[in-house]
Amino acid sequence: MVTSPKLQAQHVWKIFGDRRDAEVVAVQDLSLYVGDNEFVSLVGPSGCGKSTLLMMAAGLEPISAGDILIDGRPITGPGADRGMVFQSYTLFPWLSVEDNIRFALKKSSLPRSEQDALVREHIQLVGLNGFERAYPNQLSGGMRQRVAIARALVYKPQMLLMDEPFGALDAQTRLQMQELLLNVWQAHRTTVLFITHDVEEALLLSDRIYVMTARPGRIKAEIVVDLPRPRNLLETESDPRFAALRRQVLTLIREEAQRSVGAPMTPV
Amino acid sequence: MSQPDSSLRPAELRRPPVRLLDLRADIPRRWYVGAGVAFIAIFLFAWTAATWLQLVSPIFLPSPGAVLTELQDQATSGILWQDLWASVYRIMVGWVISTALAVPIGVLMGNFRFFEGLFEPFVDLVRYMPAVAFVPLTILWLGVGDTQKFAILFIGVFFQQVLLIMDNVKTVPRDMIQVSYTFGLSRWEILRSVILPAAMPGVWDTFRITVGWAWTYLVVAELVAANVGLGYRIMRAQRFLETDQIILGILIIGLLGLLTDYLFKWSYRRLFPWALQSR
Ligand SMILES: Nc1ncnc2c1ncn2[C@@H]1O[C@H](COP(=O)(O)OP(=O)(O)OP(=O)(O)O)[C@@H](O)[C@H]1O
Ligand SMILES: [Mg+2]
């Protein structure tokens, strides 16, 4: 099956610093693509340039060389066609849950009543009924990220960019959130580029996984996750192919992690 | 294994012993308030005792009774109200002018590196200049009216205020701004509907702190060329060694400063309830 890429990065470079002797090559000649309605994860050692790549895709960070195309057109800046969820909490603390979600519709031309319906629908979607009027400082970490996800979905961007959205959560909440995202995505297919440290999370959610090298970040490997859909936490993780894929990805990451700290490589 | 019925509340709950000096721990409110009241009471007691026992000459330190009598005299003769009004008016106008300029300039400096580069060296230079030294100059430039008093208060407050507001704006998390771009908002929309509301609690605290400074600059503003005002009353009393008047003036300024501080704290809690626990 050939899908037309929604997002395509072509020989992308990112170099920080303008002095030649003090520059940091964060991303080096990186190419990847994300198909229409495809869920793609990006894993790799800490500091390898994952966030930088995502920021460039969002149009929030200039690209040093190469191109990132959306539907074949180079991106020129941030836009409402790409929704983003950050690892840190980015809710507006002075707005209630409801108004945080509604904020994303500021540029929408829909009539007020339809906006209200959308907000209600998305509160439902992330299971926050009853918390419409609560403020972010009254919510747990998992609930805050659920609001952030609802806020990134409500204005129906053509793709979602997610930078370790569950990275700061405890293991229990994390599992709940993975299941939530899995269900939301399976119900409302959309294009997702997802960064994570967690290999199991990547396998559970993704159609494909890119493994990045240690900095300067390049693509080390591409892994197709051919686990059947619809997936769910219990069944998918007990699939024998899940264990094999997990081992494969972990081996790749381990090589890079060892390379980046300069330790000798040991056979796995 | 049988679980005890969780609805059966134990008859007696263990209360942890209250340790007053636990690190960062909360203490019962009566201790917190009581300690503050007691400290002031001790201070007043020491003052009363020292004057009562005539340990110090009344010229150096008048008794609390003498200060109260002075208060009564000034209140009945009307001097107190004239002074109060004149000073409160000067502080209000001086501080409002300073704030009205410091907010937009501070916001520009906090958001745009260009404006930071443009203004910061100048502001840094002026803020170390002593406000007192501007008294003769301002009289020369502006005369002896209230405008000169506003100018001194302005010089004392504005240059610090602008830097504080710049910092308030800079504390708005970068990710919060970035995420707003992904909703399709323009720079100006983000400035108005994200950065300003996010910075507001900090700015409100800056207001509280700088109003306090305005009170401390009052005496400087009324140092010369004034014939009414709390600061003026203190300066005049100094000439005639009327220590009871000096102490009365100092106490009134202190209390008014405390009152404005309290008003800002109180309105902060009313205006920004969402900012309270999240710190
Ligand atoms: N503004 C910047 N200026 C200079 N160097 C930067 C800047 N931002 C990132 N870097 C560098 O670029 C590299 C990649 O950073 P990035 O945040 O993209 O890593 P990451 O893969 O997201 O790491 P993590 O998994 O820890 O989040 C790092 O070495 C970092 O120090
Ligand atoms: Mg990162």
Coordinates of C-alpha atoms and ligand atoms in Angstrom, one line a residue:
Chain A
M1 CA 0.0 0.0 0.0
V2 CA 1.4 3.4 -1.0
T3 CA 0.3 6.3 1.1
S4 CA 1.1 9.9 0.0
P5 CA 3.3 11.4 2.7
K6 CA 1.6 14.0 4.8
L7 CA 4.9 15.1 6.2
Q8 CA 8.3 14.7 4.6
A9 CA 11.7 15.7 5.9
Q10 CA 14.3 15.9 3.2
H11 CA 18.0 16.1 4.2
V12 CA 17.2 18.3 7.1
W13 CA 20.0 19.8 9.1
K14 CA 19.9 21.9 12.3
I15 CA 23.0 23.6 13.5
F16 CA 22.8 25.8 16.6
G17 CA 25.2 28.7 17.2
D18 CA 26.5 31.0 14.6
R19 CA 30.2 30.8 15.4
R20 CA 31.9 28.0 13.5
D21 CA 34.0 26.8 16.4
A22 CA 31.0 26.9 18.8
E23 CA 28.3 25.3 16.8
V24 CA 26.2 22.3 17.8
V25 CA 25.0 20.0 15.0
A26 CA 21.7 18.8 16.5
V27 CA 20.2 17.2 13.4
Q28 CA 22.3 15.9 10.5
D29 CA 21.0 15.2 7.0
L30 CA 17.9 13.6 8.3
S31 CA 15.1 12.3 6.0
L32 CA 11.9 10.7 7.1
Y33 CA 8.2 10.7 6.1
V34 CA 4.9 10.3 7.8
G35 CA 2.0 9.0 5.6
D36 CA -1.5 10.3 5.7
N37 CA -3.3 9.1 8.8
E38 CA -0.1 7.2 9.9
F39 CA 1.1 7.0 13.4
V40 CA 4.9 7.3 13.4
S41 CA 7.2 7.3 16.5
L42 CA 10.7 8.7 16.8
V43 CA 12.9 7.2 19.5
G44 CA 16.6 7.8 20.3
P45 CA 19.0 8.7 23.0
S46 CA 18.6 11.8 25.0
G47 CA 19.9 14.9 23.3
C48 CA 19.9 13.4 19.9
G49 CA 17.7 16.1 18.3
K50 CA 14.2 14.7 18.5
S51 CA 12.6 17.8 20.0
T52 CA 14.6 20.0 17.6
L53 CA 13.2 18.1 14.6
L54 CA 9.7 18.4 16.0
M55 CA 10.0 22.1 16.5
M56 CA 11.2 22.5 13.0
A57 CA 8.3 20.5 11.7
A58 CA 6.0 22.8 13.7
G59 CA 7.6 25.8 12.1
L60 CA 8.8 27.0 15.5
E61 CA 12.5 26.6 14.8
P62 CA 14.2 27.6 11.6
I63 CA 15.7 24.8 9.5
S64 CA 19.4 25.2 8.7
A65 CA 19.4 23.2 5.5
G66 CA 17.0 20.8 3.7
D67 CA 13.2 21.0 3.7
I68 CA 10.3 19.8 5.6
L69 CA 7.2 19.4 3.4
I70 CA 3.6 19.2 4.4
D71 CA 1.5 17.8 1.5
G72 CA 4.4 18.5 -0.7
R73 CA 4.8 22.2 0.2
P74 CA 7.7 23.4 2.3
I75 CA 6.7 24.8 5.6
T76 CA 7.3 28.5 6.2
G77 CA 6.2 28.9 9.8
P78 CA 3.8 27.7 12.5
G79 CA 0.2 27.1 11.6
A80 CA -3.0 25.7 12.7
D81 CA -2.6 22.7 10.4
R82 CA -0.2 21.1 12.9
G83 CA -1.3 20.6 16.5
M84 CA 1.3 20.2 19.1
V85 CA 1.5 18.6 22.6
F86 CA 4.6 19.3 24.7
Q87 CA 6.2 17.3 27.4
S88 CA 5.9 20.2 29.8
Y89 CA 2.5 21.5 30.9
T90 CA 1.4 24.2 28.6
L91 CA -2.1 24.8 29.8
F92 CA -3.1 28.3 30.5
P93 CA -3.4 28.5 34.3
W94 CA -5.9 31.4 34.2
L95 CA -8.4 29.5 32.1
S96 CA -10.7 26.6 33.1
V97 CA -10.5 23.3 31.4
E98 CA -13.3 24.3 29.1
D99 CA -11.8 27.6 28.2
N100 CA -8.3 26.1 27.7
I101 CA -9.8 23.8 25.1
R102 CA -11.9 26.6 23.6
F103 CA -8.8 28.8 23.3
A104 CA -7.6 26.6 20.5
L105 CA -10.7 27.6 18.5
K106 CA -9.8 31.3 18.7
K107 CA -9.2 31.5 14.9
S108 CA -12.1 29.2 14.0
S109 CA -14.9 30.7 12.0
L110 CA -17.4 28.2 13.3
P111 CA -20.5 29.7 15.1
R112 CA -20.3 29.8 18.8
S113 CA -22.8 27.0 19.3
E114 CA -20.8 24.6 17.1
Q115 CA -17.6 25.6 19.0
D116 CA -19.4 24.8 22.3
A117 CA -20.4 21.4 20.9
L118 CA -16.8 20.7 19.8
V119 CA -15.5 21.6 23.2
R120 CA -18.0 19.4 25.0
E121 CA -17.3 16.5 22.6
H122 CA -13.5 16.7 23.3
I123 CA -14.0 16.9 27.0
Q124 CA -15.9 13.7 26.7
L125 CA -13.3 12.2 24.5
V126 CA -10.6 12.5 27.1
G127 CA -12.9 11.6 29.9
L128 CA -12.9 14.9 31.8
N129 CA -16.7 15.3 32.3
G130 CA -17.3 17.1 35.5
F131 CA -14.1 19.0 35.4
E132 CA -15.2 21.6 32.8
R133 CA -14.9 24.5 35.3
A134 CA -11.8 23.3 37.1
Y135 CA -8.5 25.2 36.8
P136 CA -5.2 23.5 35.8
N137 CA -3.8 23.9 39.4
Q138 CA -6.7 21.7 40.6
L139 CA -5.8 18.8 38.2
S140 CA -3.4 16.0 38.4
G141 CA -0.6 15.7 35.9
G142 CA -2.4 13.1 33.8
M143 CA -5.5 15.2 33.7
R144 CA -3.6 18.2 32.6
Q145 CA -2.1 16.2 29.7
R146 CA -5.5 15.0 28.7
V147 CA -6.6 18.6 28.5
A148 CA -3.6 19.4 26.4
I149 CA -4.5 16.5 24.0
A150 CA -8.1 17.6 23.8
R151 CA -6.9 21.2 23.1
A152 CA -4.6 19.9 20.3
L153 CA -7.4 17.9 18.7
V154 CA -10.3 20.2 19.0
Y155 CA -9.4 22.5 16.1
K156 CA -8.9 19.5 13.9
P157 CA -5.3 20.1 12.7
Q158 CA -4.3 17.9 9.8
M159 CA -1.5 16.3 11.9
L160 CA -0.4 16.1 15.5
L161 CA 3.2 16.6 16.7
M162 CA 3.7 15.1 20.2
D163 CA 6.9 15.6 22.2
E164 CA 7.0 13.0 24.9
P165 CA 3.5 13.9 26.1
F166 CA 3.5 11.3 28.8
G167 CA 7.2 11.6 29.8
A168 CA 6.4 13.4 33.1
L169 CA 3.7 11.0 34.3
D170 CA 4.0 8.1 36.7
A171 CA 3.9 4.5 35.2
Q172 CA 0.2 3.9 36.1
T173 CA -1.1 7.1 34.6
R174 CA 1.2 6.6 31.6
L175 CA -0.5 3.3 30.8
Q176 CA -3.9 4.9 31.1
M177 CA -2.9 7.7 28.8
Q178 CA -1.4 5.4 26.2
E179 CA -4.7 3.5 26.1
L180 CA -6.6 6.7 25.8
L181 CA -4.5 8.0 23.0
L182 CA -4.7 4.6 21.3
N183 CA -8.5 4.6 21.5
V184 CA -8.8 8.3 20.4
W185 CA -6.5 7.7 17.4
Q186 CA -8.2 4.5 16.4
A187 CA -11.6 6.2 16.5
H188 CA -10.5 9.5 14.8
R189 CA -7.6 8.6 12.5
T190 CA -5.2 11.4 12.0
T191 CA -1.5 11.8 11.2
V192 CA 0.8 11.7 14.2
L193 CA 4.5 12.2 14.7
F194 CA 5.2 11.0 18.2
I195 CA 8.4 11.3 20.3
T196 CA 9.0 9.0 23.2
H197 CA 11.7 7.4 25.3
D198 CA 9.5 4.4 26.0
V199 CA 9.9 1.6 23.5
E200 CA 6.7 -0.2 24.6
E201 CA 4.7 2.9 24.2
A202 CA 6.1 3.4 20.7
L203 CA 5.3 -0.2 19.7
L204 CA 1.8 -0.1 21.1
L205 CA 0.9 3.1 19.3
S206 CA 2.8 3.2 16.1
D207 CA 2.6 2.0 12.5
R208 CA 6.3 2.7 12.1
I209 CA 9.2 3.6 14.3
Y210 CA 12.3 5.6 13.4
V211 CA 15.3 5.0 15.6
M212 CA 17.7 8.0 15.7
T213 CA 21.4 7.9 16.3
A214 CA 23.1 9.8 19.1
R215 CA 23.8 13.4 18.4
P216 CA 24.2 14.6 15.7
G217 CA 20.8 13.0 15.0
R218 CA 20.3 10.9 11.9
I219 CA 17.9 8.1 11.2
K220 CA 19.6 4.8 12.2
A221 CA 16.8 2.5 11.4
E222 CA 13.1 2.3 10.4
I223 CA 11.0 -0.4 11.9
V224 CA 7.5 -1.4 10.6
V225 CA 5.3 -2.4 13.5
D226 CA 3.1 -5.0 11.8
L227 CA 1.0 -5.8 14.8
P228 CA -2.7 -6.2 14.1
R229 CA -5.1 -3.3 14.8
P230 CA -7.3 -2.5 16.6
R231 CA -4.8 -2.9 19.4
N232 CA -5.1 -2.8 23.2
L233 CA -2.7 -2.8 26.0
L234 CA -3.1 -6.3 27.2
E235 CA -3.4 -8.2 24.0
T236 CA -0.9 -6.4 21.9
E237 CA 1.8 -6.6 24.6
S238 CA 1.3 -10.3 24.9
D239 CA 1.7 -10.9 21.2
P240 CA 5.0 -12.8 20.6
R241 CA 5.8 -10.5 17.7
F242 CA 5.7 -7.6 20.2
A243 CA 8.5 -9.1 22.2
A244 CA 10.6 -9.7 19.1
L245 CA 10.1 -6.1 17.9
R246 CA 10.8 -4.8 21.4
R247 CA 14.1 -6.7 21.4
Q248 CA 15.0 -5.3 18.0
V249 CA 14.3 -1.7 18.9
L250 CA 16.0 -1.9 22.3
T251 CA 19.1 -3.4 20.7
L252 CA 19.3 -0.5 18.3
I253 CA 18.8 2.1 21.0
R254 CA 21.3 0.4 23.3
E255 CA 24.0 0.6 20.6
E256 CA 23.4 4.3 20.2
A257 CA 23.3 4.9 24.0
Q258 CA 26.6 3.1 24.4
R259 CA 28.1 4.9 21.5
S260 CA 27.1 8.3 22.9
V261 CA 28.7 7.6 26.3
G262 CA 31.8 6.1 24.6
A263 CA 31.5 2.7 26.2
P264 CA 32.6 -0.4 24.3
M265 CA 29.8 -2.2 22.5
T266 CA 28.7 -5.5 23.9
P267 CA 26.9 -8.1 21.9
V268 CA 23.3 -8.5 23.0
Chain B
M1 CA -7.9 -12.0 54.4
S2 CA -10.6 -9.8 55.7
Q3 CA -10.4 -6.1 55.2
P4 CA -11.7 -3.8 58.0
D5 CA -14.7 -1.8 57.1
S6 CA -13.2 1.4 55.8
S7 CA -16.3 3.3 56.8
L8 CA -15.5 2.6 60.4
R9 CA -13.5 5.7 61.3
P10 CA -11.0 5.0 64.2
A11 CA -12.4 6.5 67.4
E12 CA -9.2 8.4 68.0
L13 CA -6.8 9.9 65.4
R14 CA -3.1 10.3 66.1
R15 CA -2.2 13.9 66.0
P16 CA 1.4 14.6 65.1
P17 CA 3.0 16.8 67.8
V18 CA 3.3 20.4 66.7
R19 CA 6.9 21.3 66.0
L20 CA 7.2 25.0 65.6
L21 CA 10.5 25.0 63.8
D22 CA 9.9 22.2 61.2
L23 CA 11.5 23.1 57.9
R24 CA 8.9 24.6 55.6
A25 CA 6.1 23.0 57.5
D26 CA 2.8 24.8 58.2
I27 CA 2.1 25.8 61.9
P28 CA -1.3 26.4 63.6
R29 CA -2.6 29.8 62.6
R30 CA -2.9 31.0 66.2
W31 CA 0.9 30.6 66.5
Y32 CA 1.6 32.3 63.3
V33 CA -0.6 35.4 64.0
G34 CA 0.1 35.3 67.8
A35 CA 3.9 35.5 67.2
G36 CA 3.5 38.6 65.0
V37 CA 1.2 40.3 67.5
A38 CA 3.4 39.4 70.4
F39 CA 6.5 40.8 68.7
I40 CA 4.8 44.2 68.2
A41 CA 3.5 44.1 71.7
I42 CA 7.0 43.5 73.1
F43 CA 8.3 46.4 71.0
L44 CA 5.5 48.7 72.3
F45 CA 6.1 47.5 75.8
A46 CA 9.9 48.2 75.6
W47 CA 9.1 51.7 74.2
T48 CA 6.7 52.4 77.1
A49 CA 9.0 51.0 79.7
A50 CA 12.0 53.0 78.5
T51 CA 10.2 56.3 78.5
W52 CA 8.2 55.6 81.7
L53 CA 11.3 54.7 83.6
Q54 CA 12.9 57.8 82.0
L55 CA 15.8 55.7 80.7
V56 CA 16.0 58.1 77.8
S57 CA 15.3 61.8 77.6
P58 CA 11.9 62.7 76.0
I59 CA 13.8 64.8 73.6
F60 CA 15.3 61.6 72.1
L61 CA 12.4 59.4 72.5
P62 CA 8.9 60.6 73.5
S63 CA 6.5 58.3 75.3
P64 CA 3.7 56.6 73.4
G65 CA 1.3 58.8 75.3
A66 CA 3.0 61.9 74.0
V67 CA 2.7 60.6 70.4
L68 CA -1.0 59.8 71.0
T69 CA -1.6 63.3 72.3
E70 CA 0.1 64.7 69.3
L71 CA -2.1 62.6 67.1
Q72 CA -5.2 63.9 68.8
D73 CA -4.0 67.5 68.5
Q74 CA -3.3 67.1 64.8
A75 CA -6.6 65.4 64.2
T76 CA -8.7 68.0 65.9
S77 CA -6.8 70.9 64.3
G78 CA -7.2 69.3 60.9
I79 CA -3.5 69.3 60.1
L80 CA -3.4 65.5 60.0
W81 CA -6.1 65.3 57.3
Q82 CA -4.5 67.9 55.2
D83 CA -1.2 66.1 55.4
L84 CA -2.7 62.8 54.7
W85 CA -4.6 63.9 51.7
A86 CA -1.6 65.8 50.2
S87 CA 0.7 62.9 50.6
V88 CA -1.7 60.2 49.4
Y89 CA -2.5 62.3 46.4
R90 CA 1.2 62.8 45.5
I91 CA 1.9 59.1 46.0
M92 CA -1.1 58.1 43.9
V93 CA -0.3 60.4 41.0
G94 CA 3.4 59.8 41.1
W95 CA 3.0 56.0 41.2
V96 CA 0.3 55.9 38.6
I97 CA 2.4 58.0 36.1
S98 CA 5.4 55.7 36.8
T99 CA 3.3 52.6 36.4
A100 CA 1.5 53.8 33.3
L101 CA 4.9 54.2 31.6
A102 CA 6.6 51.2 33.2
V103 CA 4.1 48.6 32.1
P104 CA 4.2 49.2 28.3
I105 CA 8.0 49.7 28.3
G106 CA 8.6 46.7 30.6
V107 CA 6.3 44.6 28.4
L108 CA 8.2 45.6 25.3
M109 CA 11.6 45.0 26.9
G110 CA 10.5 41.6 28.2
N111 CA 9.2 40.4 24.8
F112 CA 11.5 42.0 22.3
R113 CA 15.3 41.7 22.6
F114 CA 15.5 44.9 20.5
F115 CA 13.7 47.0 23.1
E116 CA 15.7 45.4 25.9
G117 CA 18.9 46.3 24.2
L118 CA 17.5 49.8 23.5
F119 CA 16.4 50.7 27.0
E120 CA 18.3 48.6 29.5
P121 CA 21.7 50.3 29.5
F122 CA 20.0 53.7 30.1
V123 CA 17.6 52.4 32.8
D124 CA 20.5 50.6 34.5
L125 CA 22.4 53.8 34.6
V126 CA 19.7 56.0 36.0
R127 CA 18.4 53.6 38.6
Y128 CA 21.6 53.9 40.5
M129 CA 21.4 57.6 40.7
P130 CA 20.2 58.8 44.1
A131 CA 16.7 60.3 43.9
V132 CA 17.6 62.9 46.6
A133 CA 20.2 64.4 44.3
F134 CA 17.4 65.2 41.8
V135 CA 15.6 67.4 44.3
P136 CA 17.4 70.6 43.4
L137 CA 17.3 69.8 39.7
T138 CA 13.6 69.0 39.7
I139 CA 12.9 72.3 41.5
L140 CA 14.9 74.1 38.9
W141 CA 13.1 72.3 36.1
L142 CA 9.6 72.0 37.4
G143 CA 9.2 74.6 40.1
V144 CA 8.0 74.0 43.7
G145 CA 4.5 72.6 43.0
D146 CA 3.2 69.1 43.1
T147 CA 4.7 68.3 39.7
Q148 CA 8.1 68.4 41.3
K149 CA 6.9 65.9 44.0
F150 CA 5.5 63.6 41.3
A151 CA 8.9 63.8 39.5
I152 CA 10.8 62.7 42.6
L153 CA 8.5 59.8 43.2
F154 CA 8.7 58.9 39.5
I155 CA 12.5 58.9 39.5
G156 CA 12.5 56.8 42.7
V157 CA 10.1 54.2 41.4
F158 CA 10.0 54.0 37.6
F159 CA 13.5 52.8 36.8
Q160 CA 13.3 49.8 39.2
Q161 CA 9.7 49.1 38.2
V162 CA 10.5 48.8 34.5
L163 CA 13.1 46.2 35.1
L164 CA 10.9 44.2 37.5
I165 CA 8.1 44.2 34.9
M166 CA 10.5 43.1 32.2
D167 CA 11.4 40.1 34.4
N168 CA 7.7 39.4 35.1
V169 CA 7.1 39.1 31.4
K170 CA 10.1 36.9 30.9
T171 CA 8.9 34.3 33.4
V172 CA 6.1 33.3 31.0
P173 CA 7.1 29.8 29.9
R174 CA 8.4 29.6 26.3
D175 CA 6.4 26.5 25.6
M176 CA 3.2 28.3 26.5
I177 CA 4.0 30.9 23.8
Q178 CA 5.1 28.2 21.3
V179 CA 1.9 26.2 21.7
S180 CA -0.1 29.3 21.0
Y181 CA 1.5 29.7 17.6
T182 CA 0.2 26.3 16.7
F183 CA -3.4 27.5 17.2
G184 CA -2.6 30.0 14.4
L185 CA -2.4 33.1 16.5
S186 CA -0.2 36.0 15.5
R187 CA 2.5 37.6 17.6
W188 CA 0.2 40.4 18.7
E189 CA -2.6 38.0 19.6
I190 CA -0.2 35.9 21.7
L191 CA 1.1 39.0 23.4
R192 CA -2.4 40.1 24.3
S193 CA -4.2 36.9 25.1
V194 CA -1.3 34.7 26.4
I195 CA 1.7 36.7 27.6
L196 CA -0.2 39.5 29.4
P197 CA -2.6 37.4 31.4
A198 CA 0.2 35.0 32.2
A199 CA 2.5 37.8 33.5
M200 CA -0.3 39.6 35.3
P201 CA 0.1 38.0 38.8
G202 CA 3.8 38.8 38.8
V203 CA 3.1 42.3 37.6
W204 CA 0.6 42.8 40.4
D205 CA 3.3 41.8 42.9
T206 CA 5.5 44.4 41.3
F207 CA 2.8 47.0 41.8
R208 CA 2.6 46.0 45.5
I209 CA 6.4 46.3 46.0
T210 CA 6.8 49.5 44.1
V211 CA 3.9 51.3 45.9
G212 CA 5.8 50.5 49.0
W213 CA 8.9 52.2 47.6
A214 CA 6.8 55.2 46.7
W215 CA 6.0 55.6 50.4
T216 CA 9.6 55.5 51.3
Y217 CA 10.4 58.2 48.8
L218 CA 7.7 60.5 50.2
V219 CA 10.0 62.2 52.6
V220 CA 12.5 62.9 49.8
A221 CA 9.7 64.3 47.7
E222 CA 8.5 66.6 50.4
L223 CA 12.0 67.4 51.6
V224 CA 12.1 70.9 50.2
A225 CA 9.5 73.3 48.8
A226 CA 6.5 71.8 50.5
N227 CA 4.1 73.2 53.1
V228 CA 1.9 70.3 53.6
G229 CA 2.2 66.5 53.7
L230 CA 3.4 63.8 56.0
G231 CA 6.9 64.0 54.8
Y232 CA 7.0 67.7 55.2
R233 CA 5.6 67.5 58.7
I234 CA 8.5 65.2 59.6
M235 CA 11.1 67.5 58.1
R236 CA 9.6 70.5 59.8
A237 CA 9.5 68.8 63.2
Q238 CA 13.1 67.9 62.8
R239 CA 14.0 71.6 62.8
F240 CA 12.3 72.2 66.1
L241 CA 13.3 68.8 67.6
E242 CA 9.7 67.8 68.0
T243 CA 10.4 64.2 68.3
D244 CA 6.8 63.2 69.0
Q245 CA 5.8 64.7 65.7
I246 CA 8.6 62.8 63.9
I247 CA 7.6 59.5 65.4
L248 CA 3.9 60.1 64.7
G249 CA 4.7 60.9 61.1
I250 CA 6.9 57.8 60.7
L251 CA 4.3 55.6 62.3
I252 CA 1.5 57.0 60.0
I253 CA 3.7 56.4 56.9
G254 CA 4.5 52.9 58.1
L255 CA 0.8 52.1 58.7
L256 CA -0.3 53.5 55.3
G257 CA 2.4 51.5 53.6
L258 CA 1.2 48.4 55.4
L259 CA -2.3 49.1 54.4
T260 CA -1.5 49.5 50.6
D261 CA 0.5 46.3 50.8
Y262 CA -2.4 44.5 52.4
L263 CA -4.8 45.9 49.8
F264 CA -2.6 44.5 46.9
K265 CA -2.2 41.2 48.6
W266 CA -5.9 40.9 49.2
S267 CA -6.8 41.9 45.6
Y268 CA -4.1 39.4 44.3
R269 CA -6.0 36.6 46.0
R270 CA -9.3 37.8 44.5
L271 CA -8.0 38.5 41.0
F272 CA -5.7 35.5 40.5
P273 CA -7.0 32.6 42.5
W274 CA -5.6 30.3 39.8
A275 CA -2.0 31.5 40.6
L276 CA -2.2 30.6 44.3
Q277 CA -1.5 26.9 44.6
S278 CA 0.4 26.4 41.4
R279 CA 3.6 27.9 42.8
Ligands
LIG1 N1 18.7 26.6 21.4 C1 19.7 25.7 21.4 N2 21.0 26.2 21.3 C2 22.0 25.4 21.3 N3 21.9 24.1 21.3 C3 20.7 23.5 21.4 C4 19.5 24.3 21.4 N4 18.4 23.5 21.6 C5 18.9 22.3 21.6 N5 20.3 22.3 21.5 C6 21.1 21.1 21.4 O1 20.7 20.2 20.4 C7 20.7 18.9 20.8 C8 19.4 18.2 20.6 O2 18.5 18.7 21.5 P1 17.0 18.2 21.6 O3 16.3 18.9 22.6 O4 16.4 18.2 20.2 O5 17.2 16.7 22.1 P2 16.1 15.5 22.3 O6 16.4 14.4 21.4 O7 14.8 16.1 22.3 O8 16.5 15.1 23.8 P3 15.6 14.6 25.0 O9 15.2 13.2 24.6 O10 16.4 14.6 26.2 O11 14.4 15.5 25.1 C9 21.2 18.9 22.3 O12 22.6 18.5 22.3 C10 21.0 20.3 22.7 O13 22.0 20.6 23.6
MG2 MG 13.3 16.5 23.8

